[in-house]
Short mmCIF file of C-alpha atoms in Angstrom, two decimals:
data_model
loop_
_atom_site.label_atom_id
_atom_site.label_comp_id
_atom_site.label_asym_id
_atom_site.label_seq_id
_atom_site.Cartn_x
_atom_site.Cartn_y
_atom_site.Cartn_z
CA UNK N 1 -36.52 -8.02 -16.39
CA UNK N 2 -36.29 -6.17 -13.12
CA UNK N 3 -32.71 -6.55 -11.87
CA UNK N 4 -31.19 -3.93 -9.58
CA UNK N 5 -27.87 -2.11 -9.60
CA UNK N 6 -27.07 -3.94 -6.36
CA UNK N 7 -27.47 -7.27 -8.16
CA UNK N 8 -25.23 -6.08 -10.99
CA UNK N 9 -22.52 -5.12 -8.50
CA UNK N 10 -22.76 -8.50 -6.79
CA UNK N 11 -22.71 -10.55 -10.00
CA UNK N 12 -19.80 -8.53 -11.42
CA UNK N 13 -17.80 -9.22 -8.26
CA UNK N 14 -18.69 -12.94 -8.31
CA UNK N 15 -17.56 -13.13 -11.94
CA UNK N 16 -14.26 -11.45 -11.03
CA UNK N 17 -13.54 -13.64 -8.01
CA UNK N 18 -15.19 -16.88 -9.23
CA UNK N 19 -16.42 -17.26 -5.68
CA UNK N 20 -19.49 -16.28 -3.64
CA UNK N 21 -17.38 -16.33 -0.47
CA UNK N 22 -14.67 -14.02 -1.84
CA UNK N 23 -17.28 -11.71 -3.36
CA UNK N 24 -19.09 -11.41 -0.04
CA UNK N 25 -15.82 -10.62 1.76
CA UNK N 26 -14.80 -7.94 -0.72
CA UNK N 27 -18.27 -6.37 -0.73
CA UNK N 28 -18.54 -6.55 3.08
CA UNK N 29 -21.77 -8.55 2.84
CA UNK N 30 -22.78 -11.86 4.38
CA UNK N 31 -22.48 -14.95 2.21
CA UNK N 32 -26.24 -15.77 2.50
CA UNK N 33 -27.13 -12.24 1.35
CA UNK N 34 -24.88 -12.57 -1.72
CA UNK N 35 -26.27 -16.04 -2.50
CA UNK N 36 -29.86 -14.75 -2.34
CA UNK N 37 -29.10 -11.84 -4.68
CA UNK N 38 -27.28 -14.19 -7.08
CA UNK N 39 -30.33 -16.50 -7.19
CA UNK N 40 -32.71 -13.57 -7.73
CA UNK N 41 -30.51 -12.29 -10.55
CA UNK N 42 -30.26 -15.73 -12.18
CA UNK N 43 -34.06 -16.19 -12.04
CA UNK N 44 -34.43 -13.34 -14.55
CA UNK N 45 -32.59 -15.26 -17.31
CA UNK N 46 -33.49 -18.43 -19.18
CA UNK N 47 -29.83 -19.36 -19.65
CA UNK N 48 -27.48 -20.23 -16.75
CA UNK N 49 -25.06 -17.52 -15.64
CA UNK N 50 -22.89 -19.99 -13.72
CA UNK N 51 -22.48 -23.64 -12.88
CA UNK N 52 -21.09 -25.41 -9.85
CA UNK N 53 -18.75 -28.34 -10.50
CA UNK N 54 -17.73 -30.12 -7.35
CA UNK N 55 -17.58 -27.25 -4.89
CA UNK N 56 -16.25 -24.68 -7.35
CA UNK N 57 -18.27 -22.01 -9.15
CA UNK N 58 -17.69 -21.39 -12.86
CA UNK N 59 -19.13 -18.51 -14.88
CA UNK N 60 -20.68 -19.65 -18.17
CA UNK N 61 -19.97 -18.01 -21.52
CA UNK N 62 -23.37 -16.31 -21.28
CA UNK N 63 -22.58 -15.25 -17.72
CA UNK N 64 -19.30 -13.70 -18.86
CA UNK N 65 -21.15 -11.58 -21.41
CA UNK N 66 -23.63 -10.44 -18.74
CA UNK N 67 -20.74 -9.59 -16.41
CA UNK N 68 -19.15 -7.42 -19.15
CA UNK N 69 -22.48 -5.66 -19.72
CA UNK N 70 -22.88 -5.16 -15.96
CA UNK N 71 -19.44 -3.57 -15.81
CA UNK N 72 -20.35 -1.10 -18.58
CA UNK N 73 -23.67 -0.23 -16.91
CA UNK N 74 -21.99 0.40 -13.56
CA UNK N 75 -19.34 2.59 -15.23
CA UNK N 76 -22.12 4.69 -16.79
CA UNK N 77 -23.87 4.97 -13.41
CA UNK N 78 -20.58 6.11 -11.88
CA UNK N 79 -20.23 8.69 -14.66
CA UNK N 80 -23.75 9.96 -13.96
CA UNK N 81 -22.92 10.35 -10.27
CA UNK N 82 -19.72 12.23 -11.12
CA UNK N 83 -21.51 14.55 -13.55
CA UNK N 84 -24.23 15.23 -11.02
CA UNK N 85 -21.63 16.14 -8.40
CA UNK N 86 -19.77 18.39 -10.83
CA UNK N 87 -22.96 20.32 -11.65
CA UNK N 88 -23.53 20.70 -7.91
CA UNK N 89 -20.06 22.21 -7.61
CA UNK N 90 -18.55 19.19 -5.86
CA UNK N 91 -15.15 17.68 -6.65
CA UNK N 92 -15.63 14.27 -8.32
CA UNK N 93 -13.42 11.76 -10.08
CA UNK N 94 -10.61 9.31 -9.47
CA UNK N 95 -7.24 9.65 -7.77
CA UNK N 96 -4.59 7.00 -8.45
CA UNK N 97 -1.59 6.67 -6.17
CA UNK N 98 1.26 4.13 -6.24
CA UNK N 99 3.24 3.70 -3.04
CA UNK N 100 6.13 1.58 -1.80
CA UNK N 101 5.05 -0.97 0.79
CA UNK N 102 6.38 0.86 3.85
CA UNK N 103 4.42 3.97 2.84
CA UNK N 104 1.17 2.11 3.59
CA UNK N 105 1.75 3.12 7.21
CA UNK N 106 1.82 6.80 6.24
CA UNK N 107 -0.21 7.55 3.10
CA UNK N 108 -3.64 6.77 4.64
CA UNK N 109 -3.12 9.66 7.08
CA UNK N 110 -2.35 12.04 4.21
CA UNK N 111 -5.46 10.83 2.36
CA UNK N 112 -7.96 10.66 5.21
CA UNK N 113 -8.97 14.30 5.50
CA UNK N 114 -9.07 14.77 1.73
CA UNK N 115 -11.34 11.74 1.19
CA UNK N 116 -13.68 12.81 4.01
CA UNK N 117 -13.95 16.29 2.51
CA UNK N 118 -14.65 15.05 -1.02
CA UNK N 119 -17.10 12.13 -0.86
CA UNK N 120 -17.31 11.72 -4.65
CA UNK N 121 -13.57 11.13 -5.10
CA UNK N 122 -12.61 7.47 -5.53
CA UNK N 123 -9.06 6.53 -4.59
CA UNK N 124 -7.02 3.65 -5.97
CA UNK N 125 -3.82 2.97 -4.03
CA UNK N 126 -1.38 0.38 -5.38
CA UNK N 127 1.06 -0.89 -2.74
CA UNK N 128 4.19 -2.50 -4.20
CA UNK N 129 7.99 -2.17 -4.34
CA UNK N 130 10.02 0.79 -5.55
CA UNK N 131 10.70 -0.50 -9.07
CA UNK N 132 7.01 -1.18 -9.71
CA UNK N 133 6.01 2.20 -8.30
CA UNK N 134 8.45 4.01 -10.59
CA UNK N 135 7.22 1.90 -13.51
CA UNK N 136 3.62 2.90 -12.79
CA UNK N 137 4.63 6.56 -12.67
CA UNK N 138 6.66 6.34 -15.88
CA UNK N 139 3.82 4.56 -17.72
CA UNK N 140 1.27 7.15 -16.61
CA UNK N 141 -0.66 4.54 -14.60
CA UNK N 142 -0.95 6.79 -11.54
CA UNK N 143 -1.25 10.46 -10.65
CA UNK N 144 1.22 10.42 -7.75
CA UNK N 145 3.74 8.13 -6.12
CA UNK N 146 5.07 8.07 -2.57
CA UNK N 147 8.73 7.05 -2.35
CA UNK N 148 11.76 7.63 -0.17
CA UNK N 149 14.26 7.45 -3.05
CA UNK N 150 13.89 9.95 -5.88
CA UNK N 151 14.20 8.31 -9.34
CA UNK N 152 17.14 9.85 -11.20
CA UNK N 153 16.01 9.01 -14.73
CA UNK N 154 12.61 10.72 -14.54
CA UNK N 155 11.85 14.42 -14.58
CA UNK N 156 9.59 14.80 -11.60
CA UNK N 157 8.07 17.38 -9.27
CA UNK N 158 7.86 16.59 -5.58
CA UNK N 159 6.53 17.59 -2.19
CA UNK N 160 8.77 16.55 0.69
CA UNK N 161 6.64 14.94 3.38
CA UNK N 162 8.47 13.47 6.37
CA UNK N 163 11.62 11.73 7.53
CA UNK N 164 12.07 7.99 7.03
CA UNK N 165 14.37 6.52 9.70
CA UNK N 166 15.76 2.98 9.42
CA UNK N 167 17.26 0.92 12.23
CA UNK N 168 18.69 -2.54 12.73
CA UNK N 169 16.00 -4.47 14.61
CA UNK N 170 15.90 -7.86 16.31
CA UNK N 171 13.45 -9.96 18.28
CA UNK N 172 13.02 -9.79 22.05
CA UNK N 173 15.50 -12.65 22.67
CA UNK N 174 18.38 -11.14 20.71
CA UNK N 175 21.24 -10.35 23.13
CA UNK N 176 24.39 -8.71 21.74
CA UNK N 177 27.55 -9.18 23.76
CA UNK N 178 27.68 -5.53 24.82
CA UNK N 179 25.25 -2.75 25.66
CA UNK N 180 25.93 -1.35 22.21
CA UNK N 181 26.55 -3.97 19.55
CA UNK N 182 29.69 -3.91 17.44
CA UNK N 183 29.70 -4.64 13.74
CA UNK N 184 31.39 -7.99 14.45
CA UNK N 185 28.42 -9.01 16.60
CA UNK N 186 26.31 -9.06 13.45
CA UNK N 187 28.51 -11.35 11.36
CA UNK N 188 26.90 -14.64 12.43
CA UNK N 189 23.33 -13.36 12.25
CA UNK N 190 20.75 -14.42 9.70
CA UNK N 191 19.93 -11.28 7.70
CA UNK N 192 16.35 -10.85 6.53
CA UNK N 193 16.09 -8.83 3.31
CA UNK N 194 13.22 -7.38 1.32
CA UNK N 195 12.97 -8.52 -2.30
CA UNK N 196 15.09 -7.02 -5.09
CA UNK N 197 13.68 -3.68 -6.23
CA UNK N 198 12.90 -2.57 -2.69
CA UNK N 199 14.41 0.71 -1.48
CA UNK N 200 14.72 -0.74 2.03
CA UNK N 201 16.74 -3.65 0.68
CA UNK N 202 19.01 -1.30 -1.24
CA UNK N 203 19.66 0.76 1.91
CA UNK N 204 20.44 -2.41 3.89
CA UNK N 205 22.80 -3.77 1.23
CA UNK N 206 24.67 -0.45 1.07
CA UNK N 207 25.09 -0.38 4.85
CA UNK N 208 26.37 -3.97 5.04
CA UNK N 209 28.77 -3.39 2.11
CA UNK N 210 30.07 -0.10 3.52
CA UNK N 211 30.87 -1.70 6.89
CA UNK N 212 32.18 -4.97 5.40
CA UNK N 213 29.69 -7.07 7.33
CA UNK N 214 29.87 -10.71 6.27
CA UNK N 215 26.57 -12.24 5.14
CA UNK N 216 26.78 -15.93 6.00
CA UNK N 217 23.03 -16.62 6.04
CA UNK N 218 20.14 -14.65 4.61
CA UNK N 219 16.40 -14.82 3.96
CA UNK N 220 14.36 -12.83 1.44
CA UNK N 221 10.73 -11.79 2.00
CA UNK N 222 8.40 -9.73 -0.17
CA UNK N 223 6.86 -7.25 2.28
CA UNK N 224 7.89 -5.20 5.30
CA UNK N 225 5.12 -6.80 7.34
CA UNK N 226 6.52 -10.27 6.56
CA UNK N 227 10.02 -9.10 7.51
CA UNK N 228 8.71 -7.65 10.78
CA UNK N 229 6.93 -10.89 11.72
CA UNK N 230 10.02 -12.94 10.87
CA UNK N 231 12.19 -10.72 13.08
CA UNK N 232 9.65 -10.88 15.92
CA UNK N 233 9.69 -14.69 15.62
CA UNK N 234 13.45 -14.62 16.16
CA UNK N 235 14.43 -15.84 12.69
CA UNK N 236 17.01 -13.11 12.19
CA UNK N 237 17.71 -9.38 12.10
CA UNK N 238 16.99 -6.68 9.53
CA UNK N 239 17.26 -2.98 8.77
CA UNK N 240 13.71 -1.63 8.74
CA UNK N 241 11.95 1.75 8.71
CA UNK N 242 10.75 2.73 12.18
CA UNK N 243 7.31 3.56 10.84
CA UNK N 244 5.05 0.56 11.28
CA UNK N 245 7.08 -0.85 14.19
CA UNK N 246 5.91 1.45 16.98
CA UNK N 247 3.59 -1.02 18.73
CA UNK N 248 6.02 -3.94 18.41
CA UNK N 249 8.77 -1.81 20.00
CA UNK N 250 6.48 -0.64 22.80
CA UNK N 251 5.43 -4.22 23.52
CA UNK N 252 9.01 -5.44 23.53
CA UNK N 253 8.41 -7.80 20.60
CA UNK N 254 11.14 -5.91 18.73
CA UNK N 255 14.25 -4.15 19.92
CA UNK N 256 16.52 -1.68 18.16
CA UNK N 257 20.15 -2.75 17.91
CA UNK N 258 22.24 0.31 18.77
CA UNK N 259 25.11 0.28 16.34
CA UNK N 260 27.43 2.51 14.33
CA UNK N 261 26.03 4.92 11.69
CA UNK N 262 22.37 4.18 12.39
CA UNK N 263 19.66 5.24 11.97
CA UNK N 264 19.81 5.69 8.22
CA UNK N 265 17.69 8.67 7.20
CA UNK N 266 15.86 9.49 4.00
CA UNK N 267 12.73 11.53 3.28
CA UNK N 268 9.31 10.45 2.12
CA UNK N 269 8.22 12.36 -0.98
CA UNK N 270 5.02 12.70 -2.94
CA UNK N 271 6.17 12.79 -6.57
CA UNK N 272 4.60 13.17 -10.02
CA UNK N 273 5.89 13.50 -13.57
CA UNK N 274 6.79 17.06 -14.55
CA UNK N 275 4.99 16.55 -17.87
CA UNK N 276 1.86 15.10 -16.23
CA UNK N 277 -1.34 17.09 -16.84
CA UNK N 278 -2.98 16.72 -13.45
CA UNK N 279 -6.75 16.26 -13.29
CA UNK N 280 -8.90 18.54 -11.15
CA UNK N 281 -8.94 15.85 -8.47
CA UNK N 282 -5.15 15.44 -8.59
CA UNK N 283 -4.64 19.22 -8.39
CA UNK N 284 -6.99 19.43 -5.42
CA UNK N 285 -5.06 16.67 -3.63
CA UNK N 286 -1.76 18.38 -4.41
CA UNK N 287 -3.02 21.64 -2.86
CA UNK N 288 -4.46 19.75 0.12
CA UNK N 289 -1.07 18.14 0.84
CA UNK N 290 0.79 21.45 0.54
CA UNK N 291 -1.63 23.17 2.93
CA UNK N 292 -2.02 20.36 5.48
CA UNK N 293 1.14 18.22 5.47
CA UNK N 294 2.83 19.97 8.40
CA UNK N 295 -0.23 19.56 10.62
CA UNK N 296 -0.65 15.90 9.61
CA UNK N 297 3.01 15.14 10.32
CA UNK N 298 2.86 16.89 13.69
CA UNK N 299 -0.34 15.13 14.77
CA UNK N 300 0.29 11.65 13.41
CA UNK N 301 4.03 11.11 13.12
CA UNK N 302 5.72 13.07 15.89
CA UNK N 303 6.37 9.80 17.77
CA UNK N 304 8.53 8.52 14.89
CA UNK N 305 10.69 11.63 14.94
CA UNK N 306 11.39 10.86 18.60
CA UNK N 307 12.24 7.24 17.86
CA UNK N 308 15.71 7.38 19.47
CA UNK N 309 14.04 6.73 22.83
CA UNK N 310 13.73 2.99 22.04
#
């Protein structure tokens, strides 16, 4: 047999996705290239690795065993690469971060310079809601989490990153009765909420309750991007973090509703368990953030601190 590591990577991904098309997309390869490598890999075995029924691909029992073996081989290769880098004095290993969905507009900027500097560091970033992020942290499934609300039940350490401002936003065709809307103007609106467990939803619910705003109609969506698109489409209004809305505001697709006691302000934090024994990679990232966060915030997020201009 003369299969290559490249073929192992491709077959492992096909086994995971049960699809040549999905595998090619996730590996950033063309579908014909993946199909050719799959055929070349299959030709080295007497038993079928897969079968096609109708238009769907199924991995055989033998194929599943080969996929498991491929996964183990690739893990060992990864370990060899890490060990080689360590002996060369390079930082190598994995960094796992869990972030709330809105933080996806910020965390890549805090990671970018670190990843470019350390080419042998692999990053896994799980984007979900606040409850799931805290669960991942509590269960030791990640090194760090990025949140705007500090969990009260966990003993954590933190690095304060940047402000998180939230405004009431509406589509371009929303016209309140006055230049500045009153709370009564909102009563007949359809309110678009994030799902339960979201920090943004909690902030919105607290604001509406505090100001006794009547919720006659509401919609619930599971991501900030979905909420943004729904608001742009004119379905309703929502309280949303300013980060991630800059272009839509500039283009006039969204408008900020000027109203009492807004914006709401919290702070983004990088947090980790106080009892967590950080790996060398995690320690290096922690030091990188401490040393570079002010410069990153100034260069990348100054526009959000001046968001009252909208």
